[in-house]
């Protein structure tokens, strides 16, 4: 089911996203003894991670029961400023008692991105006990102004992948490779949370949520969990074109 939560400012958006993170973690740990979460890159999650790393959130989380993954990664070393792993490590993982063996980063700096993608898919399957199509408890996503999510960019081959869990994706506009989870894997999650802030996201967000289905142009349209919840956390500037009747009331 889709929920569109609109917030007057970024602070309240991030607090609500942190509440969802804690609630999903507690429910997952109570249900099956672990919480599997995929993190995203970008500026909004950075502030969410900083919140989670401090009280009142920090002490509410069973850190030793959390398995951390990433939805996508850039082809840079793990200590590079552009690395999604690096950002999460600085803002969150280095500040909390997360066991290093529960932190599964994508080794997208490897010279063969397709091999890095295959290795990451194998890591995911192994942590999920051999499941053919793993079901994450929570996947955090952002949306770019071009409608991309994770590293599913407009008009790229990864949009057409219906079998693999993780693929290497050539992003010609950046002259680079990315490694990304596929829509097939993301859509099997129990919960998905998109964090979307800023006026520049208003038009693409309207198209993604209410426009004609054109995932080649707006890849975020590929994300609709088959048996789970999709939460959109949107600040007022990004929600400018979302009719009030479509917003989930608090
Ligand atoms: C990445 C991210 C990407 C991000 C969006 C939105 O590696 O770049 O995973 O998909 O979520 O680009 O980023 P912002 O929230 O910073 O706008």
Coordinates of C-alpha atoms and ligand atoms in Angstrom, one line a residue:
X1 CA 0.0 0.0 0.0
X2 CA 1.2 3.6 -0.8
X3 CA 1.3 6.3 1.9
X4 CA 2.2 9.9 1.0
X5 CA 3.3 11.7 4.2
X6 CA 3.9 15.5 3.8
X7 CA 5.9 17.5 6.3
X8 CA 6.2 21.3 6.8
X9 CA 10.0 21.1 7.2
X10 CA 12.8 18.7 6.8
X11 CA 13.3 18.2 10.6
X12 CA 9.8 16.8 11.1
X13 CA 10.2 14.6 8.0
X14 CA 13.5 13.1 9.3
X15 CA 12.0 12.5 12.7
X16 CA 9.0 10.6 11.2
X17 CA 11.4 8.6 9.0
X18 CA 13.5 7.8 12.2
X19 CA 10.3 6.7 14.0
X20 CA 9.4 4.4 11.1
X21 CA 13.0 2.9 11.1
X22 CA 12.7 2.2 14.9
X23 CA 9.2 0.8 14.6
X24 CA 10.2 -1.5 11.6
X25 CA 13.3 -2.6 13.5
X26 CA 11.5 -3.5 16.6
X27 CA 8.7 -5.3 14.8
X28 CA 11.2 -7.3 12.6
X29 CA 13.4 -8.3 15.6
X30 CA 10.3 -9.4 17.5
X31 CA 9.0 -11.3 14.5
X32 CA 12.1 -13.1 13.2
X33 CA 15.0 -12.0 15.4
X34 CA 16.7 -9.7 12.9
X35 CA 16.2 -6.5 11.0
X36 CA 17.5 -6.3 7.4
X37 CA 17.7 -2.8 6.0
X38 CA 19.1 -1.3 2.8
X39 CA 20.4 2.2 3.1
X40 CA 20.6 4.9 0.4
X41 CA 23.0 7.7 -0.4
X42 CA 22.1 11.4 -0.7
X43 CA 21.8 14.3 1.7
X44 CA 18.4 13.5 3.3
X45 CA 19.4 10.1 4.6
X46 CA 22.6 11.6 6.0
X47 CA 20.5 13.7 8.4
X48 CA 18.3 10.7 9.2
X49 CA 21.4 8.6 10.0
X50 CA 22.7 11.4 12.4
X51 CA 19.3 11.3 14.2
X52 CA 19.4 7.5 14.5
X53 CA 23.0 7.7 15.9
X54 CA 21.9 9.9 18.8
X55 CA 19.3 9.5 21.6
X56 CA 16.4 9.1 21.8
X57 CA 16.6 6.8 18.8
X58 CA 20.0 5.2 19.5
X59 CA 19.0 3.5 22.7
X60 CA 15.8 2.2 21.2
X61 CA 17.5 0.1 18.6
X62 CA 18.9 -3.5 19.0
X63 CA 22.0 -2.7 16.9
X64 CA 23.5 -6.2 17.2
X65 CA 20.4 -7.6 15.4
X66 CA 20.5 -5.2 12.4
X67 CA 22.0 -6.4 9.1
X68 CA 23.0 -3.3 7.0
X69 CA 23.0 -3.3 3.2
X70 CA 23.0 -0.6 0.5
X71 CA 20.5 -0.2 -2.4
X72 CA 23.3 1.2 -4.7
X73 CA 26.9 2.3 -4.8
X74 CA 29.1 4.5 -6.9
X75 CA 32.3 3.2 -8.4
X76 CA 34.6 4.8 -5.8
X77 CA 36.7 3.5 -2.9
X78 CA 35.0 3.1 0.4
X79 CA 36.8 6.1 1.9
X80 CA 35.8 8.4 -1.0
X81 CA 33.6 11.4 -0.2
X82 CA 31.1 10.1 -2.9
X83 CA 30.8 6.6 -1.4
X84 CA 27.3 5.8 0.0
X85 CA 29.0 3.4 2.4
X86 CA 31.4 6.2 3.5
X87 CA 28.6 8.5 4.2
X88 CA 26.6 6.0 6.3
X89 CA 29.7 4.9 8.1
X90 CA 30.6 8.5 9.1
X91 CA 27.1 9.6 10.0
X92 CA 25.8 6.3 11.6
X93 CA 27.8 3.1 11.7
X94 CA 31.0 4.4 13.3
X95 CA 28.8 5.9 16.1
X96 CA 26.7 2.9 17.1
X97 CA 27.5 -0.7 18.2
X98 CA 26.8 -2.3 14.8
X99 CA 28.8 -5.5 14.5
X100 CA 31.2 -5.1 11.5
X101 CA 30.2 -8.6 10.2
X102 CA 26.6 -7.2 9.9
X103 CA 27.7 -4.4 7.6
X104 CA 27.6 -5.5 4.0
X105 CA 28.9 -2.8 1.6
X106 CA 28.9 -3.0 -2.2
X107 CA 32.4 -3.3 -3.5
X108 CA 31.6 -1.1 -6.5
X109 CA 35.2 0.2 -6.7
X110 CA 36.3 -3.2 -8.2
X111 CA 37.4 -3.0 -11.9
X112 CA 34.7 -5.4 -13.0
X113 CA 31.3 -3.9 -11.8
X114 CA 29.3 -6.9 -13.1
X115 CA 31.4 -9.2 -10.8
X116 CA 30.9 -6.8 -7.9
X117 CA 27.1 -6.9 -8.5
X118 CA 27.1 -10.7 -8.7
X119 CA 29.2 -10.9 -5.5
X120 CA 26.8 -8.6 -3.7
X121 CA 23.8 -10.6 -4.8
X122 CA 25.5 -13.7 -3.4
X123 CA 26.2 -12.0 -0.1
X124 CA 22.5 -10.9 0.2
X125 CA 21.3 -14.4 -0.6
X126 CA 23.6 -15.9 1.9
X127 CA 22.6 -13.6 4.7
X128 CA 19.0 -14.4 3.9
X129 CA 19.7 -18.1 4.3
X130 CA 19.7 -19.0 0.6
X131 CA 16.4 -17.3 -0.3
X132 CA 15.9 -17.1 -4.1
X133 CA 14.2 -13.7 -3.7
X134 CA 15.1 -12.1 -0.4
X135 CA 12.6 -10.0 1.4
X136 CA 14.2 -6.9 3.1
X137 CA 12.4 -5.6 6.2
X138 CA 13.1 -2.0 5.0
X139 CA 14.6 -0.4 2.0
X140 CA 15.4 3.4 2.2
X141 CA 15.4 5.2 -1.2
X142 CA 15.8 8.7 -2.5
X143 CA 14.6 10.1 -5.8
X144 CA 16.7 12.3 -8.0
X145 CA 15.2 15.3 -9.9
X146 CA 15.4 13.1 -13.1
X147 CA 13.2 10.5 -11.4
X148 CA 15.9 8.0 -10.7
X149 CA 16.0 5.9 -7.6
X150 CA 18.8 3.8 -6.2
X151 CA 21.0 3.7 -9.4
X152 CA 18.1 3.0 -11.7
X153 CA 18.6 6.0 -14.0
X154 CA 16.3 6.9 -17.0
X155 CA 17.0 5.0 -20.2
X156 CA 19.5 2.5 -18.6
X157 CA 19.7 -1.2 -19.0
X158 CA 19.1 -2.0 -15.3
X159 CA 15.4 -0.9 -15.8
X160 CA 14.8 -4.0 -17.9
X161 CA 16.4 -6.5 -15.6
X162 CA 13.8 -9.0 -14.4
X163 CA 15.9 -11.8 -13.1
X164 CA 19.0 -10.6 -11.2
X165 CA 18.9 -9.1 -7.7
X166 CA 21.8 -6.7 -8.2
X167 CA 23.3 -5.4 -11.5
X168 CA 26.0 -3.1 -12.8
X169 CA 24.4 -0.2 -14.6
X170 CA 26.2 2.1 -17.0
X171 CA 25.1 5.7 -16.5
X172 CA 26.3 7.5 -19.6
X173 CA 25.4 11.0 -18.4
X174 CA 28.0 10.6 -15.6
X175 CA 30.4 8.5 -17.7
X176 CA 30.4 5.9 -15.0
X177 CA 29.2 2.5 -13.7
X178 CA 27.0 2.1 -10.7
X179 CA 26.0 -1.1 -8.9
X180 CA 22.3 -1.2 -8.0
X181 CA 19.6 -3.4 -6.6
X182 CA 17.0 -4.1 -9.2
X183 CA 13.3 -3.2 -9.0
X184 CA 12.6 -7.0 -8.7
X185 CA 14.5 -7.2 -5.4
X186 CA 13.4 -3.8 -4.1
X187 CA 9.7 -4.6 -4.8
X188 CA 9.9 -7.7 -2.6
X189 CA 10.6 -5.7 0.5
X190 CA 8.2 -5.6 3.4
X191 CA 8.6 -1.8 3.7
X192 CA 10.0 0.9 1.4
X193 CA 10.6 4.5 2.5
X194 CA 11.4 7.2 -0.1
X195 CA 12.8 10.4 1.4
X196 CA 12.2 13.3 -1.0
X197 CA 13.0 17.0 -0.2
X198 CA 13.2 20.2 -2.2
X199 CA 11.4 22.2 -4.8
X200 CA 13.4 20.7 -7.7
X201 CA 11.6 17.3 -6.9
X202 CA 8.1 18.7 -7.2
X203 CA 7.5 18.1 -10.9
X204 CA 9.2 14.7 -11.2
X205 CA 7.4 13.6 -8.0
X206 CA 4.0 14.5 -9.5
X207 CA 4.9 12.6 -12.7
X208 CA 6.1 9.5 -10.7
X209 CA 3.1 9.4 -8.5
X210 CA 0.3 10.5 -10.7
X211 CA 1.6 10.8 -14.3
X212 CA 1.3 8.2 -17.1
X213 CA 3.4 5.1 -16.5
X214 CA 6.7 5.8 -18.2
X215 CA 9.4 4.1 -16.1
X216 CA 12.0 4.6 -18.9
X217 CA 11.7 8.3 -18.2
X218 CA 10.8 8.1 -14.4
X219 CA 12.4 4.9 -13.1
X220 CA 11.0 5.5 -9.6
X221 CA 7.7 4.4 -11.1
X222 CA 9.1 0.8 -11.2
X223 CA 8.9 0.8 -7.4
X224 CA 5.6 -0.6 -6.2
X225 CA 6.1 -3.4 -3.6
X226 CA 4.2 -6.6 -4.5
X227 CA 3.3 -7.4 -0.9
X228 CA 4.5 -4.5 1.3
X229 CA 4.1 -0.8 2.2
X230 CA 5.6 2.1 0.3
X231 CA 6.0 5.2 2.3
X232 CA 6.8 8.5 0.7
X233 CA 8.2 11.1 3.1
X234 CA 8.0 14.4 1.3
X235 CA 8.6 18.0 2.5
X236 CA 6.2 20.7 1.5
X237 CA 8.3 22.2 -1.3
X238 CA 8.6 18.8 -3.0
X239 CA 4.9 18.1 -2.3
X240 CA 3.8 21.4 -3.9
X241 CA 2.0 19.6 -6.8
X242 CA 0.5 16.8 -4.8
X243 CA -3.2 17.3 -4.3
X244 CA -4.3 17.4 -0.6
X245 CA -6.8 14.6 -1.2
X246 CA -3.9 12.2 -2.0
X247 CA -1.9 12.9 1.1
X248 CA -2.0 10.4 4.0
X249 CA -3.3 12.2 7.1
X250 CA -1.1 11.9 10.2
Ligands
LIG1 C1 22.8 7.7 -4.9 C2 21.5 7.5 -4.2 C3 20.4 8.1 -5.1 C4 19.8 9.2 -4.2 C5 19.0 10.2 -5.1 C6 18.4 11.3 -4.2 O1 23.7 6.8 -4.8 O2 23.0 8.7 -5.5 O3 21.2 6.3 -3.7 O4 19.5 7.2 -5.6 O5 18.9 8.6 -3.3 O6 19.9 10.7 -6.0 O7 19.4 11.9 -3.5 P1 19.1 13.2 -2.6 O8 18.2 12.7 -1.5 O9 20.4 13.7 -2.1 O10 18.5 14.2 -3.5

